[in-house]
Every structure is written in structure tokens, then in C-alpha cells.
Amino acid sequence: MTPQGLRLGQVRATVDALVKSARTRDRAGFERLISDRDPSFPNRARLLYDNLSTLPLTRLQMHVEPTQFGLATARTQLLGSGAWAQRAVVTWRLAGDDADVEHQIWLTFLSDGGELRLGGTVDEPPNRSVEPKPSWWLGRLTAGEHEGVTVIAGSGQPLERWANHAAAALDNVRDNLPDGLRLSWSGHIVMEVPATPRDFESVLGERPGSYDSIAAVTRRAGTADGATRIVVNPKAAQLSSSALQAVLEHEMVHVATSSPDSPAPVWAEEGLAEWVSTKAHAGQPSEATDDVLTRVRAQGAPRSFPSDQEFQIGERDLRMAYAEAWLVCRYIADRYSEIQLGRFYAELDDGHSLDEASQSALNISEAELIIRWRAYLVRLARASVVAPR
Ligand SMILES: [Zn+2]
């Protein structure tokens, strides 16, 4: 065996022992493998141990890869010239996740007292691209599982309050999803509430500030399209209780319908999510409905349903695209029926075209659906208000 191969084998044995100690709550065993040559590291290691030993994990594995690099000068001075950083892929799964989640991390090793020990977690190769980070890597977490919802909350986030909101939202979603959808959903929700807006973006792997105005996101977690999770911007806590709940309901519809994997057009996914969440709060129109109707009065009804592009983060009329999408679903549910809305969505979700979905669920062509929807918008704009349901 080459010296490199021998060292990789030792690193893997050390990492396996660290993971095992965390999973079996053997704190002393974990701490024996930690170096204090960087005096700030034992605290950091304690945080990782606390998170990994208390999260409701059903899987935790770390696979150390051969990729490694030498440290920056200041770190070499602190840790010694024999220290190096090595890439590992973490695979983890929370109770309620519908798949494993993978993340890449960098671990720093050194030989300390004749033993290979973990010496740090802050060394990263230069020019590393922005990638999603596991929430347990970013700071101290608390976690809870209750009635079909798993919540992990960052430091300072009131776990109980988030869990209560989520449980109430889940009840509403179960009650208000239209019949006719064909769901493969387990009924379980996994939700992460990072400690800060910055951590929210780190979990998503997005650049600082780019998701500032976004209340919550549903996507496949990690670097390899893992479990479908809801990630909430902690700033959403400033919303009123009912607005916050509507945000969570909207996201839960995305989980229930696996919309990150769906071939349905984005307006259909967003419109359905808005329709379910507004239905649960009677009389509550989608946020920018008044703006849409004002524009209809000034410029006439839009010629088509909103394009996928109009839902990109940073688009100027993003909120109006949501309201237009909601108005399509509202039109179908009111003019036809909820079950036909469900069937219409199921057709799109099966990969059928808009024309095929319209014919099959509503008995009209795509062109006719758009004509009728436009006439509906004009009527609403004249009436000036969207009447409470
Ligand atoms: Zn959405």
C-alpha cells in the first residue's frame, strides 16, 4: 500500500469512529479524536457532536474522498506543517425524509500525540463555488417531530412555535388539496428553519442576499437532489400568524405534489399552491391580485398564462405572476369544480400538454381556456374587488 493509500485508510477509520461515537452518544470517544491545537476547535467539535447526536437521523455516513489540499500559511503555523484538509461526502437522512441528502464538507486532519485527529472544519480550497451546506454544520440546532412534521431549527429560533405553525398548516393542506390529484406523498413534511437569513442562503447554496425577499423554498436538498424539504427564511417570523401559515401551506403543497420533480408548467405548480393556501384562509386573495387587476384595467388581460421565466427569483413582477397563476386555478375551481382542478393538474403533472389537460379535465381546448380566463379577469377587474369566497 502506498503512503497515500495508508493515510486515506487511517483517515477513513478516524471518520468512521467519529460518526459512530456521535450516533451512539459516546461523547468521550468523540472527543478523544479531536485535536485542540487550534484552541477554538474543541468548541466547534462539541457543537457538531451535539447536533449529530441529537437530530432525529435515520442515516448518517461520511465517505472520505482522496481529494485533499495543503493549508494556508496562517493555518499551517497554527496546526503544524503536517496538517491537511480532505474532502468528504456526508449522506444523511432525517425521520420523514423521502430520500437521502448529500453534502460535501472539508475536514482538516493532523497527527497529534502520535494519533490521527480531526483538527478543524474551516479550511476550504480557494475559489470554491457556492454549494449547499448542511444546517447542522452551520450552528447549533434543535429538532422535533410531531404529527407528520419534522422541524429542525437554528439557534434562537423557537422550535415549538415553528412546529405548531407547521402542524396547523399541514392540517389545512390535507383538508384543502383538491380531489383528483394523483399523489404519491407519504404525508410527512421536513422543514428547516436556519438561524439567520445568511444561513438560509447557505443551506440553499445561494449567494448572500440573493434570497433575501423569499419567505421559504421547497426543493430537493443537498448537492445531489436529495430529500424534498422546506427551508424557511427566519425573516418570515415577522409575518402575521395567518400570513406565515399561508406561506407554509403554499410550500407544503409543493411537497405534497413533488413539484420540484414535476413536468407541469411553473404557473400550474405555483397557482395550485396559492389556491390551496388561500382556500384555507377564506377571503384571502393571492398577495398581488389587486395589482394584476389594476394592470388588466390599464392594459387589458394578459395574452397567456405566466411563463416559467416570470417565476425566477429577482423578476420584477414576480408577485403578479403568482397572483395570475392563482387566478387560473381559482377560475377552474369556481367555473368548473375542485375535482376538475385536481384532474387538470394531475394531467399536467403526468407530462401532458396544456391542450391535452384542458381537453381531458375541462372538455375545452387550451385556446378556449385562455379566452375564458381572460374574460374572467376582465370581469373581476370591472368588479374591482375579488369577492370573499
Ligand atoms: Zn411556490
Short mmCIF file of C-alpha atoms and ligand atoms in Angstrom, two decimals:
data_model
loop_
_atom_site.label_atom_id
_atom_site.label_comp_id
_atom_site.label_asym_id
_atom_site.label_seq_id
_atom_site.Cartn_x
_atom_site.Cartn_y
_atom_site.Cartn_z
CA MET A 1 0.00 0.00 0.00
CA THR A 2 1.26 3.49 -0.84
CA PRO A 3 1.80 6.03 1.97
CA GLN A 4 -1.12 8.00 0.48
CA GLY A 5 -3.35 4.94 0.50
CA LEU A 6 -2.31 4.07 4.04
CA ARG A 7 -3.12 7.59 5.19
CA LEU A 8 -6.52 7.53 3.45
CA GLY A 9 -7.30 4.29 5.26
CA GLN A 10 -6.39 5.89 8.61
CA VAL A 11 -8.48 8.98 7.86
CA ARG A 12 -11.47 6.83 6.96
CA ALA A 13 -11.11 4.80 10.16
CA THR A 14 -10.98 8.04 12.20
CA VAL A 15 -14.05 9.49 10.48
CA ASP A 16 -15.99 6.25 10.89
CA ALA A 17 -15.12 6.29 14.59
CA LEU A 18 -16.28 9.92 14.91
CA VAL A 19 -19.60 9.12 13.23
CA LYS A 20 -20.10 6.04 15.36
CA SER A 21 -19.38 7.99 18.57
CA ALA A 22 -21.94 10.64 17.61
CA ARG A 23 -24.57 8.05 16.75
CA THR A 24 -24.02 6.05 19.93
CA ARG A 25 -23.74 9.22 22.04
CA ASP A 26 -20.24 8.38 23.17
CA ARG A 27 -19.01 11.92 23.86
CA ALA A 28 -15.71 10.81 25.39
CA GLY A 29 -14.97 8.60 22.37
CA PHE A 30 -15.70 11.53 20.06
CA GLU A 31 -13.54 13.98 22.00
CA ARG A 32 -10.57 11.59 22.00
CA LEU A 33 -10.42 12.02 18.20
CA ILE A 34 -10.45 15.82 18.34
CA SER A 35 -7.26 17.92 18.42
CA ASP A 36 -7.10 21.14 20.44
CA ARG A 37 -4.09 22.53 18.59
CA ASP A 38 -6.49 25.17 17.23
CA PRO A 39 -7.84 26.33 20.63
CA SER A 40 -11.19 27.30 19.09
CA PHE A 41 -11.81 23.87 17.60
CA PRO A 42 -12.94 21.83 20.64
CA ASN A 43 -15.95 24.16 21.00
CA ARG A 44 -16.78 23.76 17.34
CA ALA A 45 -16.38 19.98 17.63
CA ARG A 46 -18.75 19.97 20.62
CA LEU A 47 -21.37 21.76 18.53
CA LEU A 48 -21.10 19.16 15.77
CA TYR A 49 -21.29 16.34 18.31
CA ASP A 50 -24.35 17.88 19.97
CA ASN A 51 -26.14 18.30 16.63
CA LEU A 52 -25.29 14.88 15.23
CA SER A 53 -26.07 13.05 18.46
CA THR A 54 -29.50 14.70 18.94
CA LEU A 55 -31.00 15.19 15.45
CA PRO A 56 -33.64 12.59 14.51
CA LEU A 57 -31.29 11.00 11.96
CA THR A 58 -32.18 7.69 10.38
CA ARG A 59 -28.91 7.66 8.42
CA LEU A 60 -25.51 9.27 8.81
CA GLN A 61 -22.46 8.33 6.80
CA MET A 62 -19.28 10.16 5.89
CA HIS A 63 -17.27 8.93 2.96
CA VAL A 64 -13.77 10.42 2.81
CA GLU A 65 -12.57 11.00 -0.74
CA PRO A 66 -8.92 11.01 -1.91
CA THR A 67 -9.10 14.74 -2.84
CA GLN A 68 -7.02 16.83 -0.46
CA PHE A 69 -5.05 20.07 -0.27
CA GLY A 70 -2.44 21.79 1.92
CA LEU A 71 -3.47 24.61 4.26
CA ALA A 72 -2.98 28.37 4.05
CA THR A 73 0.16 29.69 5.76
CA ALA A 74 -1.56 31.01 8.89
CA ARG A 75 -3.29 27.69 9.43
CA THR A 76 -0.08 25.73 8.90
CA GLN A 77 1.57 27.92 11.53
CA LEU A 78 -1.23 27.10 13.95
CA LEU A 79 -1.74 23.41 13.16
CA GLY A 80 1.74 22.38 12.03
CA SER A 81 3.16 21.58 8.60
CA GLY A 82 1.77 18.04 8.71
CA ALA A 83 -1.88 19.18 8.72
CA TRP A 84 -4.01 18.86 5.59
CA ALA A 85 -7.65 19.11 4.53
CA GLN A 86 -9.59 16.35 2.87
CA ARG A 87 -12.94 16.19 1.14
CA ALA A 88 -15.75 14.04 2.50
CA VAL A 89 -19.28 13.38 1.29
CA VAL A 90 -21.84 13.24 4.07
CA THR A 91 -25.01 11.26 3.47
CA TRP A 92 -27.76 11.90 5.98
CA ARG A 93 -31.47 11.44 6.34
CA LEU A 94 -33.95 12.80 8.84
CA ALA A 95 -37.05 10.99 10.06
CA GLY A 96 -39.71 11.82 7.47
CA ASP A 97 -37.31 12.50 4.57
CA ASP A 98 -38.30 10.90 1.27
CA ALA A 99 -34.64 10.34 0.24
CA ASP A 100 -31.07 10.63 1.50
CA VAL A 101 -29.36 14.03 1.41
CA GLU A 102 -25.72 14.51 0.37
CA HIS A 103 -23.35 17.35 1.14
CA GLN A 104 -19.63 17.90 0.60
CA ILE A 105 -17.56 19.01 3.55
CA TRP A 106 -13.85 19.59 4.12
CA LEU A 107 -12.18 18.11 7.19
CA THR A 108 -8.74 19.04 8.47
CA PHE A 109 -6.54 16.30 9.93
CA LEU A 110 -3.26 16.25 11.75
CA SER A 111 -1.14 13.89 13.73
CA ASP A 112 -1.36 14.80 17.41
CA GLY A 113 0.33 12.81 20.18
CA GLY A 114 1.03 10.02 17.70
CA GLU A 115 -2.65 9.74 16.73
CA LEU A 116 -4.53 10.93 13.69
CA ARG A 117 -7.07 13.50 14.89
CA LEU A 118 -9.63 15.87 13.44
CA GLY A 119 -8.14 19.35 13.79
CA GLY A 120 -10.60 21.70 12.09
CA THR A 121 -13.54 22.27 9.78
CA VAL A 122 -12.80 25.74 8.42
CA ASP A 123 -10.20 25.01 5.74
CA GLU A 124 -11.63 25.05 2.23
CA PRO A 125 -9.89 25.10 -1.13
CA PRO A 126 -9.58 28.58 -2.64
CA ASN A 127 -12.22 29.70 -5.19
CA ARG A 128 -14.66 27.09 -4.07
CA SER A 129 -18.06 27.58 -5.71
CA VAL A 130 -21.14 28.25 -3.57
CA GLU A 131 -22.69 24.94 -2.57
CA PRO A 132 -25.48 23.97 -0.18
CA LYS A 133 -24.27 23.38 3.39
CA PRO A 134 -25.88 21.04 5.91
CA SER A 135 -27.74 23.03 8.56
CA TRP A 136 -26.01 21.05 11.35
CA TRP A 137 -22.69 22.34 10.01
CA LEU A 138 -23.71 26.00 10.37
CA GLY A 139 -24.66 26.25 14.03
CA ARG A 140 -26.46 24.74 16.96
CA LEU A 141 -29.82 23.14 16.16
CA THR A 142 -32.88 21.92 17.96
CA ALA A 143 -35.21 19.40 16.41
CA GLY A 144 -38.66 18.00 16.95
CA GLU A 145 -41.00 15.54 15.32
CA HIS A 146 -44.71 15.86 15.78
CA GLU A 147 -47.75 14.62 13.86
CA GLY A 148 -46.13 14.19 10.50
CA VAL A 149 -43.81 17.20 10.70
CA THR A 150 -40.07 17.12 11.38
CA VAL A 151 -38.69 20.58 12.17
CA ILE A 152 -35.05 21.47 12.67
CA ALA A 153 -34.49 24.97 13.94
CA GLY A 154 -31.32 27.05 14.10
CA SER A 155 -30.06 28.83 17.18
CA GLY A 156 -32.56 31.39 18.52
CA GLN A 157 -35.49 30.00 16.51
CA PRO A 158 -38.44 28.99 18.71
CA LEU A 159 -38.82 25.32 17.78
CA GLU A 160 -42.19 24.89 19.43
CA ARG A 161 -43.72 27.90 17.69
CA TRP A 162 -42.47 26.75 14.27
CA ALA A 163 -43.65 23.20 14.92
CA ASN A 164 -47.13 24.43 15.90
CA HIS A 165 -47.41 26.58 12.78
CA ALA A 166 -46.26 23.68 10.65
CA ALA A 167 -48.69 21.20 12.22
CA ALA A 168 -51.63 23.61 11.71
CA ALA A 169 -50.54 24.29 8.13
CA LEU A 170 -50.26 20.56 7.41
CA ASP A 171 -53.83 20.00 8.66
CA ASN A 172 -55.10 22.73 6.33
CA VAL A 173 -53.21 21.33 3.37
CA ARG A 174 -54.56 17.83 3.95
CA ASP A 175 -58.09 19.28 4.16
CA ASN A 176 -57.84 21.56 1.15
CA LEU A 177 -55.88 19.69 -1.51
CA PRO A 178 -58.38 19.20 -4.34
CA ASP A 179 -59.59 15.68 -5.06
CA GLY A 180 -58.48 14.36 -8.40
CA LEU A 181 -54.74 14.86 -7.79
CA ARG A 182 -52.75 11.68 -8.03
CA LEU A 183 -50.31 11.93 -5.15
CA SER A 184 -47.51 9.62 -4.09
CA TRP A 185 -46.86 11.74 -0.99
CA SER A 186 -46.16 9.98 2.33
CA GLY A 187 -47.97 12.77 4.20
CA HIS A 188 -44.79 13.78 6.02
CA ILE A 189 -43.11 17.21 5.95
CA VAL A 190 -39.49 18.02 6.79
CA MET A 191 -38.84 21.70 7.42
CA GLU A 192 -35.61 23.54 8.20
CA VAL A 193 -35.59 26.98 9.81
CA PRO A 194 -31.98 28.23 9.79
CA ALA A 195 -30.80 30.68 12.45
CA THR A 196 -30.27 33.69 10.17
CA PRO A 197 -31.13 34.84 6.63
CA ARG A 198 -27.46 34.22 5.77
CA ASP A 199 -27.71 30.61 6.98
CA PHE A 200 -30.96 30.27 4.99
CA GLU A 201 -28.96 31.08 1.85
CA SER A 202 -26.09 28.79 2.90
CA VAL A 203 -28.48 25.84 3.30
CA LEU A 204 -29.86 26.58 -0.18
CA GLY A 205 -26.37 27.10 -1.62
CA GLU A 206 -27.32 30.58 -2.86
CA ARG A 207 -25.24 33.76 -2.84
CA PRO A 208 -25.56 36.13 0.14
CA GLY A 209 -28.51 38.48 -0.32
CA SER A 210 -29.93 36.73 -3.38
CA TYR A 211 -32.85 35.12 -1.49
CA ASP A 212 -33.42 37.98 0.91
CA SER A 213 -37.01 38.65 -0.18
CA ILE A 214 -38.01 34.97 -0.40
CA ALA A 215 -40.03 33.67 2.57
CA ALA A 216 -39.50 29.95 2.00
CA VAL A 217 -38.31 27.48 -0.61
CA THR A 218 -39.19 23.85 -1.33
CA ARG A 219 -36.53 21.91 -3.15
CA ARG A 220 -34.52 18.74 -3.20
CA ALA A 221 -31.90 19.23 -0.51
CA GLY A 222 -28.13 18.97 -0.74
CA THR A 223 -25.78 18.66 -3.67
CA ALA A 224 -27.31 15.59 -5.29
CA ASP A 225 -31.09 16.13 -5.49
CA GLY A 226 -31.85 14.59 -2.11
CA ALA A 227 -34.99 14.67 0.04
CA THR A 228 -37.70 17.25 -0.66
CA ARG A 229 -37.54 19.73 2.20
CA ILE A 230 -39.00 23.13 3.01
CA VAL A 231 -36.37 25.71 4.00
CA VAL A 232 -37.82 28.78 5.71
CA ASN A 233 -36.25 32.24 5.79
CA PRO A 234 -36.22 33.13 9.51
CA LYS A 235 -37.34 36.63 8.49
CA ALA A 236 -40.74 35.07 7.74
CA ALA A 237 -41.27 35.05 11.53
CA GLN A 238 -42.07 38.77 11.17
CA LEU A 239 -45.19 37.96 9.14
CA SER A 240 -48.59 37.82 10.84
CA SER A 241 -49.54 34.34 12.07
CA SER A 242 -52.03 33.78 9.27
CA ALA A 243 -49.65 35.05 6.56
CA LEU A 244 -46.88 32.82 7.90
CA GLN A 245 -49.19 29.85 7.95
CA ALA A 246 -50.24 30.56 4.36
CA VAL A 247 -46.55 30.58 3.35
CA LEU A 248 -46.02 27.17 4.98
CA GLU A 249 -49.20 25.80 3.38
CA HIS A 250 -48.08 27.00 -0.03
CA GLU A 251 -44.74 25.21 0.41
CA MET A 252 -46.38 22.04 1.75
CA VAL A 253 -48.46 21.80 -1.43
CA HIS A 254 -45.16 21.73 -3.34
CA VAL A 255 -44.02 18.84 -1.11
CA ALA A 256 -47.34 17.00 -1.43
CA THR A 257 -47.29 17.24 -5.22
CA SER A 258 -43.47 16.73 -5.52
CA SER A 259 -43.40 19.85 -7.63
CA PRO A 260 -39.56 20.01 -7.80
CA ASP A 261 -39.82 16.86 -9.98
CA SER A 262 -42.96 17.75 -11.89
CA PRO A 263 -43.05 18.43 -15.63
CA ALA A 264 -46.09 20.70 -15.05
CA PRO A 265 -45.54 24.35 -16.02
CA VAL A 266 -44.42 26.50 -13.09
CA TRP A 267 -47.61 28.59 -13.17
CA ALA A 268 -49.65 25.42 -12.55
CA GLU A 269 -47.47 24.42 -9.57
CA GLU A 270 -47.50 27.91 -8.09
CA GLY A 271 -51.16 28.52 -8.88
CA LEU A 272 -52.21 25.28 -7.19
CA ALA A 273 -50.05 26.04 -4.14
CA GLU A 274 -51.59 29.52 -3.88
CA TRP A 275 -55.08 28.15 -4.44
CA VAL A 276 -54.79 25.62 -1.58
CA SER A 277 -53.22 28.11 0.82
CA THR A 278 -55.72 30.89 0.09
CA LYS A 279 -58.63 28.47 0.32
CA ALA A 280 -57.57 27.61 3.85
CA HIS A 281 -57.86 31.31 4.75
CA ALA A 282 -61.29 32.21 3.43
CA GLY A 283 -61.50 35.53 1.61
CA GLN A 284 -57.72 35.89 1.33
CA PRO A 285 -56.68 36.58 -2.29
CA SER A 286 -53.15 35.92 -3.51
CA GLU A 287 -50.99 38.86 -2.44
CA ALA A 288 -50.66 40.87 -5.66
CA THR A 289 -54.18 40.27 -7.03
CA ASP A 290 -55.10 43.97 -6.84
CA ASP A 291 -52.01 44.84 -8.88
CA VAL A 292 -52.94 42.26 -11.52
CA LEU A 293 -56.46 43.67 -11.79
CA THR A 294 -55.16 47.24 -11.97
CA ARG A 295 -52.94 46.18 -14.86
CA VAL A 296 -55.89 44.45 -16.56
CA ARG A 297 -57.86 47.70 -16.33
CA ALA A 298 -54.97 49.67 -17.81
CA GLN A 299 -53.62 47.24 -20.43
CA GLY A 300 -56.23 44.52 -20.85
CA ALA A 301 -55.87 40.90 -19.73
CA PRO A 302 -52.52 39.09 -20.27
CA ARG A 303 -52.45 37.13 -23.55
CA SER A 304 -51.17 33.92 -21.97
CA PHE A 305 -50.53 32.23 -18.64
CA PRO A 306 -47.30 33.38 -16.98
CA SER A 307 -44.13 31.79 -18.39
CA ASP A 308 -41.67 29.78 -16.25
CA GLN A 309 -39.23 32.69 -16.63
CA GLU A 310 -41.62 35.06 -14.84
CA PHE A 311 -41.21 32.98 -11.66
CA GLN A 312 -37.42 33.37 -11.50
CA ILE A 313 -36.10 34.95 -8.31
CA GLY A 314 -35.42 38.63 -8.97
CA GLU A 315 -38.05 39.04 -11.73
CA ARG A 316 -39.69 42.43 -11.38
CA ASP A 317 -43.32 41.23 -11.47
CA LEU A 318 -42.74 38.00 -9.54
CA ARG A 319 -45.67 38.50 -7.16
CA MET A 320 -48.01 39.33 -10.01
CA ALA A 321 -47.05 36.09 -11.75
CA TYR A 322 -48.15 34.20 -8.61
CA ALA A 323 -51.44 36.08 -8.50
CA GLU A 324 -52.13 35.40 -12.20
CA ALA A 325 -51.34 31.72 -11.70
CA TRP A 326 -53.66 31.65 -8.69
CA LEU A 327 -56.41 33.27 -10.79
CA VAL A 328 -56.15 30.46 -13.37
CA CYS A 329 -56.69 27.81 -10.68
CA ARG A 330 -59.40 29.86 -8.99
CA TYR A 331 -61.19 30.24 -12.30
CA ILE A 332 -61.10 26.48 -12.96
CA ALA A 333 -62.24 25.58 -9.44
CA ASP A 334 -65.07 28.14 -9.43
CA ARG A 335 -66.30 27.79 -13.01
CA TYR A 336 -65.86 24.01 -13.16
CA SER A 337 -65.08 22.24 -9.88
CA GLU A 338 -62.33 21.48 -7.42
CA ILE A 339 -62.12 17.91 -8.59
CA GLN A 340 -61.66 19.12 -12.17
CA LEU A 341 -58.89 21.43 -10.97
CA GLY A 342 -57.29 18.38 -9.35
CA ARG A 343 -57.63 16.34 -12.54
CA PHE A 344 -56.36 19.19 -14.69
CA TYR A 345 -53.23 19.47 -12.54
CA ALA A 346 -52.76 15.69 -12.50
CA GLU A 347 -52.75 15.68 -16.32
CA LEU A 348 -50.07 18.39 -16.45
CA ASP A 349 -48.13 16.57 -13.73
CA ASP A 350 -48.21 13.43 -15.89
CA GLY A 351 -46.43 15.38 -18.62
CA HIS A 352 -49.45 16.08 -20.83
CA SER A 353 -49.64 19.35 -22.70
CA LEU A 354 -51.86 22.21 -21.61
CA ASP A 355 -54.20 21.47 -24.50
CA GLU A 356 -54.42 17.78 -23.56
CA ALA A 357 -55.05 18.64 -19.89
CA SER A 358 -57.78 21.15 -20.82
CA GLN A 359 -59.50 18.71 -23.17
CA SER A 360 -59.32 15.86 -20.73
CA ALA A 361 -60.32 17.64 -17.49
CA LEU A 362 -62.45 20.56 -18.76
CA ASN A 363 -63.58 19.46 -22.21
CA ILE A 364 -62.27 22.60 -23.87
CA SER A 365 -59.13 23.44 -25.83
CA GLU A 366 -56.16 25.32 -24.42
CA ALA A 367 -57.10 28.32 -26.60
CA GLU A 368 -60.65 28.31 -25.23
CA LEU A 369 -59.38 28.05 -21.64
CA ILE A 370 -57.19 31.11 -22.15
CA ILE A 371 -60.06 33.07 -23.75
CA ARG A 372 -62.36 32.25 -20.83
CA TRP A 373 -59.70 33.05 -18.24
CA ARG A 374 -59.06 36.42 -19.87
CA ALA A 375 -62.78 37.23 -19.85
CA TYR A 376 -62.87 36.24 -16.17
CA LEU A 377 -60.00 38.63 -15.40
CA VAL A 378 -61.79 41.45 -17.22
CA ARG A 379 -64.98 40.77 -15.23
CA LEU A 380 -63.02 40.75 -11.95
CA ALA A 381 -61.20 43.95 -12.90
CA ARG A 382 -64.51 45.67 -13.63
CA ALA A 383 -65.97 44.48 -10.36
CA SER A 384 -62.75 45.91 -8.92
CA VAL A 385 -62.54 43.56 -5.96
CA VAL A 386 -62.16 39.84 -5.62
CA ALA A 387 -65.19 38.93 -3.54
CA PRO A 388 -64.52 36.83 -0.47
CA ARG A 389 -65.34 33.20 -1.07
ZN ZN B 1 -44.23 28.15 -4.67
#
